[in-house]
mmCIF file of C-alpha atoms in Angstrom:
data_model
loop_
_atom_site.group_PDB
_atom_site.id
_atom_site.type_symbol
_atom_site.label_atom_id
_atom_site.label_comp_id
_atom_site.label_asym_id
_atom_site.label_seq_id
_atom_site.Cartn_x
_atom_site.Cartn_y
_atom_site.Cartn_z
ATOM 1 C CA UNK A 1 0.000 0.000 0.000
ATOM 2 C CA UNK A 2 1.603 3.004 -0.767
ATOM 3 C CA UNK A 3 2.037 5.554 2.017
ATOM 4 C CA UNK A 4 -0.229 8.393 1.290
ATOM 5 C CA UNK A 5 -3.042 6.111 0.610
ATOM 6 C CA UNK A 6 -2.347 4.998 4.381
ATOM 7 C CA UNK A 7 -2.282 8.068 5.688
ATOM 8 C CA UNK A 8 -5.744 9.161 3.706
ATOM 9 C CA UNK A 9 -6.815 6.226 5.691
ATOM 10 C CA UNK A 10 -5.753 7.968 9.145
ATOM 11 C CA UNK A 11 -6.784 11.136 7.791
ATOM 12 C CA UNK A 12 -10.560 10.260 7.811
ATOM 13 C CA UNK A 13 -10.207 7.696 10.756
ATOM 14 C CA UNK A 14 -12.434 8.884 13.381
ATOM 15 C CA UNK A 15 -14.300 6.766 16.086
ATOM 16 C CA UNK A 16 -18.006 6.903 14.600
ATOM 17 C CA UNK A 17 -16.652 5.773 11.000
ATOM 18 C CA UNK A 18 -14.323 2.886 13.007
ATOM 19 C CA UNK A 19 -17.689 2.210 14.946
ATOM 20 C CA UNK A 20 -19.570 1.803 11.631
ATOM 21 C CA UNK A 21 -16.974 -0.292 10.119
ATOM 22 C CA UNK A 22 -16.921 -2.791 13.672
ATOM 23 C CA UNK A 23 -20.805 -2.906 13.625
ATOM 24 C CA UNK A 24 -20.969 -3.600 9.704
ATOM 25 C CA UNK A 25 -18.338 -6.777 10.091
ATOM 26 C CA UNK A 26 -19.997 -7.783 13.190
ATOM 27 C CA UNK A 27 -23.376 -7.910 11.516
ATOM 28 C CA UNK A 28 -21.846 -10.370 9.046
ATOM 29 C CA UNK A 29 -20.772 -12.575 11.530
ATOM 30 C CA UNK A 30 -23.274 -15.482 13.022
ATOM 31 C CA UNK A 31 -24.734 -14.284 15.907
ATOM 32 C CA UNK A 32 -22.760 -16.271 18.467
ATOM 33 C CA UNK A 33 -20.078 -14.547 17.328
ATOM 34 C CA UNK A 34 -20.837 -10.631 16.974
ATOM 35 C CA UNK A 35 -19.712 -9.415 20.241
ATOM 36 C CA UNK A 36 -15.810 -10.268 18.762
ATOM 37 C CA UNK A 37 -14.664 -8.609 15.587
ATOM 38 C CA UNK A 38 -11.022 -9.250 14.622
ATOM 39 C CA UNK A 39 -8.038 -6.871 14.398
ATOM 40 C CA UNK A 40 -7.318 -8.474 10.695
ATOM 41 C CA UNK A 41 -10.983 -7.753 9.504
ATOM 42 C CA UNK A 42 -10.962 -4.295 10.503
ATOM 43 C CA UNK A 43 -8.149 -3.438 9.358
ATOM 44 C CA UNK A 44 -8.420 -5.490 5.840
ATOM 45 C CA UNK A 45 -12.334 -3.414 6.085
ATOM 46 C CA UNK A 46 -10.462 0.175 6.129
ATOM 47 C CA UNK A 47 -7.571 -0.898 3.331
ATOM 48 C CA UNK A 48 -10.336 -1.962 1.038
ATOM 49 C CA UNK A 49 -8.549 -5.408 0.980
ATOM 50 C CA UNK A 50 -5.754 -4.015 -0.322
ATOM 51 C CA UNK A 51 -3.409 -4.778 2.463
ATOM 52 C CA UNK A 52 -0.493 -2.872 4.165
ATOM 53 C CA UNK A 53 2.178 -3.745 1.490
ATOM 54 C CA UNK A 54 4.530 -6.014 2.021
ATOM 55 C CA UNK A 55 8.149 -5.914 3.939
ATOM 56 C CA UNK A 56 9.320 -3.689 6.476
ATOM 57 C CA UNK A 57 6.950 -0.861 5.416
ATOM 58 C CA UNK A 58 4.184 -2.794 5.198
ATOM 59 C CA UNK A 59 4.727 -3.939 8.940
ATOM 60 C CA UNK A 60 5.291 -0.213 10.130
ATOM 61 C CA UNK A 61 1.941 0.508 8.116
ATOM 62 C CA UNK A 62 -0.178 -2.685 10.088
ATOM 63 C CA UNK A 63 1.519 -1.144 13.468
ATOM 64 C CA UNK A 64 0.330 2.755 12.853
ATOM 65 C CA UNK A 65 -2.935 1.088 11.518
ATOM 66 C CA UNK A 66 -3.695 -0.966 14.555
ATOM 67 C CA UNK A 67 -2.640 1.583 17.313
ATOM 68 C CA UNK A 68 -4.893 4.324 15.533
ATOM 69 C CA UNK A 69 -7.345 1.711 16.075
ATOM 70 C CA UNK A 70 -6.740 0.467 19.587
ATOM 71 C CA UNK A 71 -6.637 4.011 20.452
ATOM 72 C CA UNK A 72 -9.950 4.670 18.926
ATOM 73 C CA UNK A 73 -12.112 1.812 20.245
ATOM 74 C CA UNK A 74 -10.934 3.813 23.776
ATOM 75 C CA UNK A 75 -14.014 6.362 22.356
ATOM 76 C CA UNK A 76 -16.505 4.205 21.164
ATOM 77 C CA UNK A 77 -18.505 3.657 24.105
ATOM 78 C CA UNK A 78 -19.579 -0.115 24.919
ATOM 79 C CA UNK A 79 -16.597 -1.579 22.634
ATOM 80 C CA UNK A 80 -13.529 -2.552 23.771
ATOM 81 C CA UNK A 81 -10.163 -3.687 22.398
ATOM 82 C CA UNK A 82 -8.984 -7.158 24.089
ATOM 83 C CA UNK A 83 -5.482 -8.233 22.876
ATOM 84 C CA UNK A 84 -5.896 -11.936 21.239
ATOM 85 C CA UNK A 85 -3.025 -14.798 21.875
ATOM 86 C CA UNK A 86 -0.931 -15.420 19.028
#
């Protein structure tokens, strides 16, 4: 992914569009399974499946990515970010 499209995506990253994003996946998700949406969704949701790019930069993309994330689940009210095993 090339950088600036990145940071467009940080650009218009707020909490209510994040929150619309969360509750779209989870309603595609069987029921038993909506209260958990995963890191990789969301952030596969906001790149328009296009991915973070490959390589170092790539990786430094997926961090900024998911701590602009973490960070704004902190505002969404009722959601909250629980770090999965790996």
């Amino acid at each position: 992914m090339a950088p600036a499209k990145l940071e467009s995506i940080l650009q218009n990253l707020d909490a209510e569009h994040l929150k619309r994003v969360i509750l779209r996946l989870s309603a595609n998700l069987p029921s038993e399974d909506r209260s958990t949406v995963s890191l990789p969704a969301i952030i596969d949701a906001l790149t328009e499946g296009q991915g973070l790019g490959p390589g170092r930069e790539g990786w430094q993309a997926q961090l900024r990515l998911r701590e602009a994330i973490i960070k704004l689940v902190e505002e969404i009210p009722g959601m909250l970010f629980v770090e999965g095993d790996a």
